[in-house]
XYZ file of C-alpha atoms in Angstrom:
563
model
C 9.670 -13.676 18.228
C 10.198 -10.510 15.469
C 13.302 -8.714 15.255
C 12.764 -5.746 13.160
C 10.353 -7.856 11.066
C 11.554 -11.018 10.981
C 11.323 -14.461 12.634
C 13.796 -14.974 15.350
C 13.551 -18.801 14.708
C 15.150 -19.951 18.359
C 12.628 -18.330 20.320
C 10.079 -19.329 18.532
C 10.867 -23.454 18.351
C 11.827 -22.782 22.341
C 9.112 -20.642 23.637
C 11.091 -18.721 25.541
C 11.117 -15.596 27.542
C 9.548 -13.349 25.385
C 10.883 -10.531 25.821
C 12.986 -8.149 23.079
C 15.878 -10.010 22.138
C 18.398 -7.915 20.955
C 20.068 -7.479 17.149
C 23.573 -9.498 18.772
C 21.731 -12.614 20.198
C 23.598 -15.613 18.867
C 23.440 -18.773 18.843
C 25.761 -19.155 20.664
C 23.934 -17.476 23.667
C 21.239 -19.727 22.808
C 23.223 -22.612 23.721
C 24.832 -21.207 26.587
C 21.118 -19.732 27.544
C 19.880 -23.642 27.940
C 22.812 -25.248 29.479
C 21.988 -23.119 31.950
C 18.584 -24.902 32.372
C 16.219 -23.387 30.502
C 13.706 -25.962 29.931
C 13.004 -26.742 25.646
C 9.022 -28.105 25.295
C 8.151 -29.738 22.659
C 5.515 -27.195 21.674
C 2.943 -27.478 17.990
C 4.316 -26.290 15.033
C 2.287 -23.217 13.628
C 0.890 -23.818 9.897
C 3.906 -23.554 7.496
C 3.661 -20.312 5.820
C 1.186 -18.474 7.582
C 2.163 -15.399 8.654
C -0.550 -14.302 11.906
C 0.461 -17.753 14.300
C 3.564 -17.281 13.681
C 3.572 -13.421 14.659
C 1.991 -14.492 17.780
C 3.756 -17.351 18.900
C 5.811 -16.449 21.874
C 4.366 -13.489 22.658
C 2.319 -12.106 25.511
C -0.920 -11.002 25.246
C -2.980 -8.905 28.373
C -7.099 -9.017 27.701
C -10.015 -6.140 29.258
C -13.349 -7.334 28.199
C -12.255 -11.823 28.285
C -15.230 -12.411 29.806
C -18.033 -10.550 26.957
C -19.349 -12.374 23.692
C -16.003 -11.136 21.618
C -14.014 -11.338 24.725
C -14.438 -15.231 24.377
C -14.291 -15.857 20.723
C -11.336 -13.575 21.313
C -9.145 -15.665 23.873
C -10.142 -18.974 21.876
C -9.672 -17.784 18.188
C -5.943 -17.066 19.832
C -5.651 -20.301 21.947
C -7.200 -22.758 18.526
C -5.383 -21.120 15.870
C -1.607 -19.865 17.464
C -0.578 -23.144 19.348
C 2.799 -21.745 20.126
C 1.437 -18.425 22.039
C 2.678 -17.448 25.300
C 0.688 -16.415 28.432
C -2.919 -14.153 27.874
C -3.443 -12.237 30.387
C -7.231 -11.842 31.275
C -8.277 -8.583 33.128
C -11.067 -9.809 35.806
C -12.887 -7.924 39.222
C -14.457 -10.070 41.877
C -18.081 -10.033 40.357
C -21.600 -10.720 42.219
C -19.495 -12.723 45.501
C -17.500 -14.581 42.854
C -13.176 -14.002 43.018
C -11.251 -13.499 40.591
C -9.729 -16.675 39.873
C -13.429 -18.958 40.500
C -14.501 -17.124 37.586
C -10.662 -18.370 35.711
C -12.527 -21.658 36.455
C -15.789 -20.528 35.479
C -14.634 -19.589 32.149
C -12.656 -22.895 31.575
C -15.721 -24.306 31.106
C -17.044 -22.456 29.023
C -19.248 -24.297 25.677
C -16.552 -22.385 23.752
C -13.655 -24.020 24.259
C -15.059 -27.800 24.296
C -12.927 -27.703 20.517
C -9.729 -27.604 22.957
C -10.604 -28.966 25.459
C -11.020 -31.869 23.538
C -7.922 -31.936 21.199
C -5.392 -29.349 23.461
C -6.249 -28.905 25.985
C -3.304 -28.129 27.618
C -4.168 -24.556 25.782
C -6.133 -23.610 28.763
C -3.410 -23.833 30.659
C -1.818 -20.360 29.214
C -5.102 -18.533 30.803
C -3.939 -15.718 33.902
C -6.173 -14.342 35.885
C -5.179 -10.177 36.568
C -7.464 -9.379 39.930
C -8.249 -5.213 38.221
C -11.653 -3.675 37.571
C -11.070 -1.075 34.640
C -13.081 1.174 36.976
C -10.675 2.298 39.416
C -7.651 4.248 39.091
C -4.553 2.086 37.398
C -7.662 -0.537 36.979
C -6.601 -1.512 40.541
C -4.067 -3.825 39.977
C -1.773 -5.467 42.819
C 2.206 -4.443 42.010
C 2.930 -8.120 42.105
C 0.237 -8.436 39.626
C 1.762 -5.392 37.037
C 4.834 -7.338 37.426
C 2.755 -10.540 35.207
C 1.932 -7.780 32.590
C 6.562 -6.817 32.191
C 6.585 -9.689 29.410
C 3.513 -8.502 27.395
C 3.081 -7.583 23.764
C 0.284 -6.831 23.024
C -3.134 -5.470 24.210
C -6.788 -6.074 23.461
C -8.917 -3.776 25.040
C -13.015 -4.455 25.002
C -14.059 -4.438 28.199
C -16.503 -1.732 27.787
C -20.868 -0.974 29.549
C -22.846 -2.172 26.804
C -25.894 -0.019 27.378
C -27.031 2.472 25.583
C -29.161 3.682 27.933
C -25.917 4.196 31.218
C -26.331 7.558 33.059
C -23.008 9.685 31.703
C -21.109 9.493 34.707
C -21.217 5.564 34.656
C -19.993 4.937 30.738
C -17.285 7.404 30.906
C -15.902 5.471 33.711
C -16.454 2.483 32.012
C -15.703 3.815 28.270
C -13.646 6.990 28.413
C -11.531 6.838 31.334
C -10.700 3.053 31.010
C -8.620 3.326 27.568
C -7.113 6.601 29.687
C -5.980 4.402 32.679
C -4.892 1.275 29.718
C -2.973 3.332 28.050
C -0.946 4.357 31.274
C -0.526 0.426 32.769
C 0.525 0.094 29.297
C 3.246 3.255 29.354
C 5.237 0.872 31.960
C 5.045 -2.034 29.873
C 9.109 -2.118 28.701
C 7.494 -4.412 25.279
C 4.699 -3.472 24.363
C 4.463 -3.199 20.378
C 1.060 -2.863 19.705
C -2.472 -1.611 21.845
C -6.102 -2.669 19.611
C -8.721 -0.356 20.951
C -11.862 -1.994 20.466
C -14.544 0.394 19.621
C -18.196 0.790 17.591
C -18.660 1.213 13.456
C -21.333 3.143 15.840
C -19.345 5.798 17.142
C -20.644 8.514 14.904
C -24.081 7.552 14.070
C -24.894 11.244 12.522
C -22.750 10.885 9.582
C -23.940 8.241 7.216
C -21.059 7.645 5.595
C -18.335 6.665 7.996
C -14.910 6.160 6.627
C -11.862 5.295 8.619
C -10.666 7.844 10.393
C -11.405 9.777 13.806
C -13.786 12.213 13.642
C -13.724 15.564 15.332
C -15.937 14.931 18.737
C -18.557 16.812 19.715
C -16.634 18.313 22.943
C -12.965 18.627 23.642
C -12.142 15.109 25.534
C -10.732 17.726 29.390
C -14.546 19.639 29.054
C -16.245 16.566 29.523
C -13.924 15.118 32.476
C -14.304 18.382 33.812
C -18.448 18.325 33.561
C -17.597 15.067 34.468
C -16.274 15.919 38.038
C -17.895 19.187 38.819
C -21.361 17.941 37.987
C -23.843 16.713 40.048
C -25.069 13.510 39.297
C -28.971 14.043 39.044
C -27.736 17.503 37.796
C -26.147 16.050 35.073
C -29.270 13.672 33.858
C -31.334 16.040 33.447
C -28.880 17.741 31.010
C -27.086 14.828 29.572
C -28.970 13.907 26.480
C -29.276 17.695 25.961
C -25.102 17.702 26.360
C -24.151 14.630 24.069
C -26.201 16.300 21.224
C -26.376 14.629 18.137
C -25.017 11.228 19.707
C -28.306 9.964 20.526
C -26.955 8.303 23.631
C -24.354 7.911 25.866
C -22.767 4.344 24.640
C -21.844 6.143 21.153
C -21.177 9.249 22.754
C -18.383 7.867 25.112
C -17.377 5.599 22.637
C -16.639 8.205 20.285
C -14.696 10.410 22.928
C -12.586 7.355 23.901
C -11.584 7.423 20.077
C -10.817 11.174 20.679
C -8.596 9.745 23.820
C -6.293 7.828 22.149
C -6.138 9.052 19.215
C -4.323 12.276 21.785
C -2.706 10.815 23.625
C 0.612 12.511 24.685
C 3.738 10.872 23.913
C 2.067 7.581 23.309
C 5.830 4.327 22.182
C 3.611 2.259 20.844
C 1.207 2.240 17.968
C -1.585 2.008 18.437
C -4.862 0.651 16.406
C -9.197 1.274 16.896
C -10.957 -1.348 15.596
C -14.985 -0.915 14.845
C -16.850 -3.349 14.361
C -20.879 -3.380 13.573
C -23.748 -5.017 15.317
C -21.882 -8.484 16.540
C -24.797 -10.927 16.001
C -23.810 -15.435 16.420
C -20.461 -17.366 15.110
C -20.341 -17.809 10.989
C -18.235 -20.671 11.415
C -15.905 -20.575 15.267
C -15.685 -22.165 17.061
C -19.109 -24.562 16.026
C -21.657 -22.390 13.627
C -24.187 -20.160 15.177
C -22.695 -20.135 18.639
C -23.868 -16.249 20.607
C -23.923 -16.055 24.588
C -25.097 -12.542 24.138
C -29.274 -11.960 24.450
C -28.359 -8.116 23.073
C -29.693 -6.513 20.068
C -30.862 -9.361 17.138
C -30.178 -12.917 19.516
C -32.347 -11.485 22.082
C -35.372 -10.208 19.393
C -34.699 -14.611 18.339
C -35.338 -15.153 21.449
C -37.821 -13.904 22.841
C -40.119 -14.499 20.102
C -39.516 -17.962 19.750
C -40.582 -18.517 23.491
C -43.595 -16.582 22.009
C -43.723 -13.054 24.182
C -42.413 -10.753 21.877
C -44.898 -10.314 18.573
C -44.642 -6.799 16.829
C -40.717 -4.594 16.826
C -39.808 -1.789 14.328
C -37.740 -1.543 11.993
C -37.930 -0.528 7.792
C -38.151 -3.858 5.764
C -35.488 -2.507 3.259
C -32.781 -1.103 5.266
C -29.638 -2.798 5.100
C -29.016 -5.174 8.759
C -24.759 -4.819 8.956
C -25.282 -8.138 11.006
C -21.031 -9.077 11.308
C -20.854 -12.323 12.626
C -18.593 -12.556 15.613
C -15.029 -15.299 14.438
C -15.338 -13.164 11.117
C -15.057 -9.568 13.600
C -12.386 -11.655 16.057
C -10.434 -13.058 12.566
C -10.307 -9.353 11.353
C -8.869 -8.336 15.023
C -5.939 -10.696 15.328
C -4.979 -9.630 11.920
C -5.213 -6.030 13.140
C -3.478 -6.503 16.217
C -0.486 -8.170 13.292
C -0.947 -5.598 11.018
C 0.217 -2.875 13.643
C 2.718 -4.257 15.275
C 4.642 -5.286 11.812
C 4.047 -1.743 10.588
C 4.940 0.021 13.532
C 2.435 3.252 12.522
C 3.041 6.378 13.943
C -0.584 7.008 13.761
C -3.402 5.996 15.217
C -5.179 3.671 11.978
C -9.173 2.662 12.309
C -10.597 -0.520 10.902
C -14.525 -0.261 10.335
C -15.531 -4.055 9.961
C -18.267 -4.570 8.159
C -20.663 -6.807 6.192
C -21.508 -4.131 3.451
C -19.546 -6.247 0.870
C -22.135 -8.655 1.345
C -25.507 -7.335 3.215
C -28.807 -8.365 4.215
C -32.160 -6.487 5.025
C -34.201 -6.138 8.700
C -36.574 -8.232 6.192
C -34.406 -11.010 5.194
C -33.562 -11.689 9.390
C -38.010 -11.231 9.883
C -37.923 -13.975 7.243
C -35.728 -16.219 8.271
C -36.958 -15.634 12.029
C -40.512 -17.730 10.845
C -38.580 -20.072 8.801
C -36.709 -21.003 11.338
C -38.319 -20.716 14.016
C -41.021 -22.700 13.779
C -38.279 -25.532 11.944
C -36.089 -25.414 15.438
C -38.728 -24.189 18.307
C -37.324 -23.394 21.507
C -38.490 -25.429 24.729
C -42.162 -24.665 26.498
C -43.125 -21.603 24.677
C -45.501 -19.455 26.337
C -47.519 -18.929 23.449
C -47.127 -19.587 18.757
C -44.755 -17.618 17.673
C -46.148 -15.151 15.374
C -43.822 -12.339 15.555
C -43.297 -9.503 12.423
C -42.676 -6.258 12.056
C -43.347 -2.989 11.221
C -42.912 0.657 10.626
C -44.991 3.681 11.464
C -44.251 4.683 15.629
C -47.299 5.396 16.329
C -48.757 1.785 14.876
C -45.941 -0.194 16.978
C -46.965 1.164 20.224
C -50.294 0.974 19.952
C -49.890 -3.270 18.718
C -47.505 -3.748 21.232
C -49.709 -2.687 24.559
C -52.259 -5.117 22.327
C -49.791 -7.934 21.944
C -46.881 -7.448 24.849
C -48.651 -5.899 27.547
C -52.309 -6.401 28.116
C -51.711 -10.156 27.574
C -47.802 -10.115 29.564
C -49.997 -8.026 32.862
C -53.241 -9.574 32.855
C -50.934 -13.591 32.771
C -49.174 -12.580 35.260
C -51.909 -11.101 37.407
C -53.007 -15.145 36.451
C -50.430 -16.526 37.582
C -50.747 -14.470 41.555
C -53.636 -15.836 41.923
C -53.325 -19.231 40.856
C -50.209 -19.644 42.646
C -48.697 -20.529 39.184
C -45.272 -19.836 40.048
C -42.864 -18.358 36.675
C -39.119 -19.093 36.345
C -39.284 -14.832 35.057
C -41.407 -11.909 36.046
C -43.577 -11.468 33.131
C -44.303 -8.028 33.494
C -40.405 -7.667 34.096
C -39.818 -9.584 30.264
C -42.445 -6.903 28.307
C -40.306 -4.302 29.958
C -36.700 -5.294 27.998
C -38.972 -6.194 25.717
C -39.881 -2.330 25.093
C -36.119 -1.225 26.233
C -35.114 -4.084 23.773
C -37.321 -2.574 20.553
C -36.233 1.043 20.883
C -32.425 0.439 20.985
C -32.869 -2.152 18.349
C -35.045 0.457 16.158
C -32.086 3.164 16.369
C -30.424 0.712 13.634
C -33.308 -1.110 12.299
C -34.199 2.265 10.950
C -31.861 3.499 8.685
C -28.659 2.281 7.292
C -25.193 3.439 7.463
C -21.642 2.504 4.273
C -19.151 1.681 6.110
C -15.500 2.744 4.395
C -13.974 0.322 4.764
C -10.742 0.297 2.668
C -8.234 -0.925 5.869
C -9.893 -3.809 6.176
C -9.647 -5.172 1.972
C -6.119 -4.318 2.190
C -5.221 -6.461 5.947
C -7.844 -8.578 4.051
C -5.074 -9.109 0.771
C -2.680 -8.947 2.194
C -2.639 -11.908 4.180
C -0.362 -15.150 2.106
C -3.146 -17.911 1.500
C -2.235 -20.127 4.536
C -3.832 -17.753 6.521
C -6.918 -16.572 4.359
C -7.493 -20.769 5.419
C -7.035 -20.156 9.125
C -8.788 -16.398 9.080
C -11.629 -15.607 7.376
C -11.709 -11.817 6.783
C -13.917 -11.695 4.098
C -17.746 -10.800 4.588
C -18.442 -12.147 0.588
C -18.496 -15.986 2.197
C -21.506 -15.351 4.611
C -24.568 -17.173 2.930
C -27.283 -15.351 5.402
C -29.394 -18.250 4.772
C -27.218 -20.411 6.587
C -26.141 -18.048 8.516
C -29.921 -17.584 10.222
C -30.291 -20.952 10.366
C -27.597 -21.453 12.613
C -28.387 -18.447 14.165
C -31.573 -19.759 15.209
C -30.336 -22.924 15.868
C -27.470 -21.127 18.207
C -30.500 -19.197 20.046
C -31.563 -22.237 20.824
C -28.561 -24.655 22.208
C -25.782 -21.831 22.965
C -27.701 -19.307 24.750
C -30.783 -20.981 26.082
C -29.117 -23.950 26.755
C -31.666 -26.056 25.310
C -31.254 -29.681 23.851
C -31.499 -30.853 20.767
C -33.083 -33.967 22.010
C -36.211 -31.798 23.512
C -36.407 -30.496 19.660
C -39.690 -33.356 18.957
C -41.233 -32.332 22.044
C -41.103 -28.811 21.585
C -42.405 -29.447 17.795
C -45.765 -30.842 19.408
C -46.013 -28.079 21.989
C -45.929 -25.514 19.003
C -48.715 -27.573 17.335
C -51.043 -26.991 19.970
C -50.150 -23.574 20.574
C -50.513 -22.799 16.460
C -54.208 -24.333 16.875
C -54.857 -21.790 19.631
C -52.972 -19.118 17.973
C -55.548 -19.620 15.440
C -58.199 -20.405 17.428
C -57.659 -17.068 19.100
C -57.516 -14.930 16.685
C -60.791 -16.765 14.186
C -62.875 -15.928 18.680
C -60.866 -12.142 17.769
C -62.413 -11.524 14.284
C -65.521 -13.376 15.255
C -65.994 -10.693 18.796
C -65.112 -7.775 17.055
C -67.130 -7.858 14.195
C -69.465 -8.813 16.570
C -69.034 -4.836 18.568
C -68.722 -3.567 14.667
C -72.254 -4.534 14.237
C -73.696 -3.093 17.854
C -73.365 0.773 15.825
C -76.651 0.831 13.461
C -74.451 2.418 11.114
C -72.311 0.145 10.438
C -74.528 -2.611 11.144
C -76.569 -1.212 7.740
C -73.847 -0.141 5.751
C -72.568 -3.850 6.565
C -76.282 -6.320 5.236
C -76.279 -3.423 2.954
C -73.585 -4.891 1.233
C -74.319 -8.613 2.046
C -78.215 -7.711 0.193
C -76.303 -6.143 -2.877
C -73.488 -9.176 -2.392
C -76.688 -11.371 -2.622
C -78.838 -10.143 -5.072
C -75.722 -10.278 -7.492
C -75.128 -13.463 -7.136
C -79.388 -14.224 -7.323
C -79.089 -11.964 -10.949
C -76.015 -13.389 -12.262
C -77.210 -16.915 -11.469
C -80.616 -16.857 -12.758
C -79.059 -15.799 -16.221
C -77.321 -18.414 -16.642
C -79.872 -20.176 -15.960
C -82.004 -18.433 -18.185
C -79.181 -19.031 -21.052
C -79.326 -22.570 -20.853
């Protein structure tokens, strides 16, 4: 534990209480406490010279959004890199009839903790659930659970609704009021040293260059909260698009308003930082290369394309795709909390976490899918993966109707007629792909420049030992290797498909390839046949053919006469 920026070696060695230790705490006090029965527990040593693991040693952490994609990696990195960390309190709600206690047990069985279970399974005993819901006042946390949070010194807030088209009232509830309620709770915690609010780099998407600062919101926060309370839901839906302008959707709008709530919090007694990641994708290295557990965004495109149901999506090929491996994002997040607690800034500091220093493009992403999906095919693909990207809206709509809507609706009706049971509804899949395309196209048709000065300075501040553990450097990413692991991870971790099935999947894909080429040839012949039904087109085609044959014949005659 740190006192005035110094590591308290007694607390670090013994793992004793994580309350602040008075400056006059002595070795004699330590010995007295030991004789009174404080149990001495041997713990693994933190890496020598690494500041961040030493900082987290003995600290209790409170995490919201712990069961999400980023939340799981956050837990895994804390447990795997900080062997002496204290208790991780995870906010969990009842979900689909499953209790928080049961959900915690399910979380511990996640693939993300495979290495921890193998090397030091007792680390998972440090996970503790706190029953609650961010949509309720005070998160609905009962007094006996609030008492457990009294020892917490670091709070990570990553809970949020990720639906871009969420109703404004629900988006405000989940994304804005949640951080206000969390700060209410943090105000009651005596050992608070840092609150890190996880926002998004796209909270200000109307700007082409995004700096590391909280921008003036489109509407004063009190006015927004008053509107949500006063206006009926149906009327609010009618005015939402106009009201949130220039934000394109309720997600980015409420994320911006949440940042304003953090910045304008009155009488705050602890430092706060805002962490803004870009588009988070599969891991670079940790816990495994390519680990992913999120169907949103690019991973959804990879899964749908690999299954042969997605054949076209909108993108601008040369636009930068600011894709961020989840472990690079989480490593930066852990360092942000360390710097915030140590420096204790009075102002809210913002960290943009981006790969702008090592860019890739949407064309790179598309080419990588075409390259690696056939090498690592998904099981039971419905059609040969043959997706392509287009930029023009009307071309996209036409191709989407021809390649997605028509065949999937037709296949659904044929299967129903034949009594074939499908695992998913193809009509539902078509609607989800359309929605996914609409969301992703907003990012794939534009590009932003994110200023990352604070993250760059933070990276330079780490010791060499810290840099060996925590990767804050986007330049370290080999994009070809990242994309390969992205496809493998989508297959293995997201869709839970066994590597043993790859030979079978390849044989199935080969059959689909010939079927695909046959259908393309048939379609071309049919199209030409239909064109030739028109006499004007038929005259043009036949006239062109006669001209070609005449030129060939004349050329051949000339050659023969020369001989």
